[in-house]
């Protein structure tokens, strides 16, 4: 990760994710949010951290991202990065279904 844009994207994703998680936990304890809201906040945090671990996502053309031959470089093992994003999406879907 030599590019300054990629480093900035990673830091921004981690900072926004941390702020979302911190304010969500604070709101959960002080404003009596439902547990579903806290789970949804954790899901957003996981998605943002997963995106931060693959900063080239933000600077790669869309067509190239959806190409079957293109491998997106990540900062950690790609399975870890993908599992964070998939976990976040699944938790969000659970919260949506749970709300009905």
Short mmCIF file of C-alpha atoms in Angstrom, two decimals:
data_model
loop_
_atom_site.label_atom_id
_atom_site.label_comp_id
_atom_site.label_asym_id
_atom_site.label_seq_id
_atom_site.Cartn_x
_atom_site.Cartn_y
_atom_site.Cartn_z
CA UNK A 1 0.00 0.00 0.00
CA UNK A 2 2.28 2.74 -1.27
CA UNK A 3 -0.34 5.12 -2.52
CA UNK A 4 -1.34 8.00 -0.26
CA UNK A 5 -4.94 7.90 -1.54
CA UNK A 6 -5.28 4.30 -0.42
CA UNK A 7 -3.84 5.04 3.01
CA UNK A 8 -6.28 7.92 3.38
CA UNK A 9 -9.21 5.73 2.34
CA UNK A 10 -8.21 3.08 4.89
CA UNK A 11 -7.88 5.61 7.71
CA UNK A 12 -11.22 7.23 6.83
CA UNK A 13 -13.02 3.87 6.76
CA UNK A 14 -11.55 2.87 10.12
CA UNK A 15 -12.30 6.27 11.69
CA UNK A 16 -15.89 6.39 10.47
CA UNK A 17 -16.40 2.76 11.51
CA UNK A 18 -14.99 3.47 14.96
CA UNK A 19 -17.15 6.58 15.36
CA UNK A 20 -20.27 4.70 14.27
CA UNK A 21 -19.53 1.90 16.74
CA UNK A 22 -18.69 4.25 19.62
CA UNK A 23 -21.78 6.41 19.17
CA UNK A 24 -23.93 3.30 18.72
CA UNK A 25 -22.70 1.78 21.97
CA UNK A 26 -23.17 5.10 23.76
CA UNK A 27 -26.71 5.47 22.42
CA UNK A 28 -27.50 1.87 23.33
CA UNK A 29 -26.60 2.37 26.97
CA UNK A 30 -27.79 5.96 27.47
CA UNK A 31 -30.87 6.15 25.25
CA UNK A 32 -32.13 2.57 25.58
CA UNK A 33 -31.90 1.55 21.95
CA UNK A 34 -33.26 -1.83 20.97
CA UNK A 35 -30.70 -4.65 20.67
CA UNK A 36 -31.58 -4.82 16.96
CA UNK A 37 -30.21 -1.29 16.54
CA UNK A 38 -26.95 -2.23 18.23
CA UNK A 39 -26.57 -5.30 16.00
CA UNK A 40 -27.19 -3.13 12.94
CA UNK A 41 -24.51 -0.69 14.09
CA UNK A 42 -22.05 -3.56 14.52
CA UNK A 43 -22.94 -4.68 10.99
CA UNK A 44 -22.13 -1.23 9.59
CA UNK A 45 -18.85 -1.27 11.51
CA UNK A 46 -17.90 -4.65 10.04
CA UNK A 47 -18.69 -3.48 6.51
CA UNK A 48 -16.64 -0.31 6.90
CA UNK A 49 -13.65 -2.17 8.35
CA UNK A 50 -13.89 -4.72 5.55
CA UNK A 51 -13.90 -1.95 2.96
CA UNK A 52 -10.96 -0.28 4.70
CA UNK A 53 -8.93 -3.47 4.34
CA UNK A 54 -9.30 -3.29 0.54
CA UNK A 55 -8.68 0.39 -0.26
CA UNK A 56 -8.16 -0.23 -3.98
CA UNK A 57 -11.91 -0.83 -4.16
CA UNK A 58 -12.46 2.92 -4.14
CA UNK A 59 -10.02 3.63 -6.99
CA UNK A 60 -10.69 0.72 -9.37
CA UNK A 61 -13.17 1.07 -12.25
CA UNK A 62 -16.49 -0.73 -11.66
CA UNK A 63 -16.13 -2.92 -14.76
CA UNK A 64 -12.77 -4.17 -13.55
CA UNK A 65 -14.14 -4.92 -10.05
CA UNK A 66 -16.83 -7.21 -11.48
CA UNK A 67 -14.46 -8.97 -13.86
CA UNK A 68 -13.93 -12.63 -13.02
CA UNK A 69 -10.22 -12.44 -13.79
CA UNK A 70 -9.45 -9.43 -11.55
CA UNK A 71 -8.13 -10.15 -8.04
CA UNK A 72 -8.56 -7.23 -5.65
CA UNK A 73 -5.44 -6.74 -3.53
CA UNK A 74 -6.16 -6.49 0.20
CA UNK A 75 -4.11 -5.50 3.23
CA UNK A 76 -4.78 -8.84 4.96
CA UNK A 77 -5.79 -12.27 3.76
CA UNK A 78 -8.66 -11.81 1.30
CA UNK A 79 -10.77 -14.40 3.13
CA UNK A 80 -10.65 -12.30 6.30
CA UNK A 81 -11.64 -9.16 4.40
CA UNK A 82 -14.48 -10.93 2.61
CA UNK A 83 -15.75 -12.57 5.79
CA UNK A 84 -15.95 -9.17 7.51
CA UNK A 85 -18.04 -7.70 4.70
CA UNK A 86 -20.25 -10.78 4.36
CA UNK A 87 -20.78 -10.90 8.13
CA UNK A 88 -21.83 -7.26 8.12
CA UNK A 89 -24.26 -7.77 5.26
CA UNK A 90 -25.76 -10.88 6.86
CA UNK A 91 -26.19 -9.10 10.20
CA UNK A 92 -27.91 -6.22 8.42
CA UNK A 93 -30.26 -8.65 6.67
CA UNK A 94 -31.03 -10.32 10.00
CA UNK A 95 -31.89 -6.91 11.47
CA UNK A 96 -34.15 -6.09 8.53
CA UNK A 97 -35.99 -9.39 8.85
CA UNK A 98 -36.05 -9.06 12.65
CA UNK A 99 -37.77 -5.68 12.31
CA UNK A 100 -40.84 -7.15 10.61
#
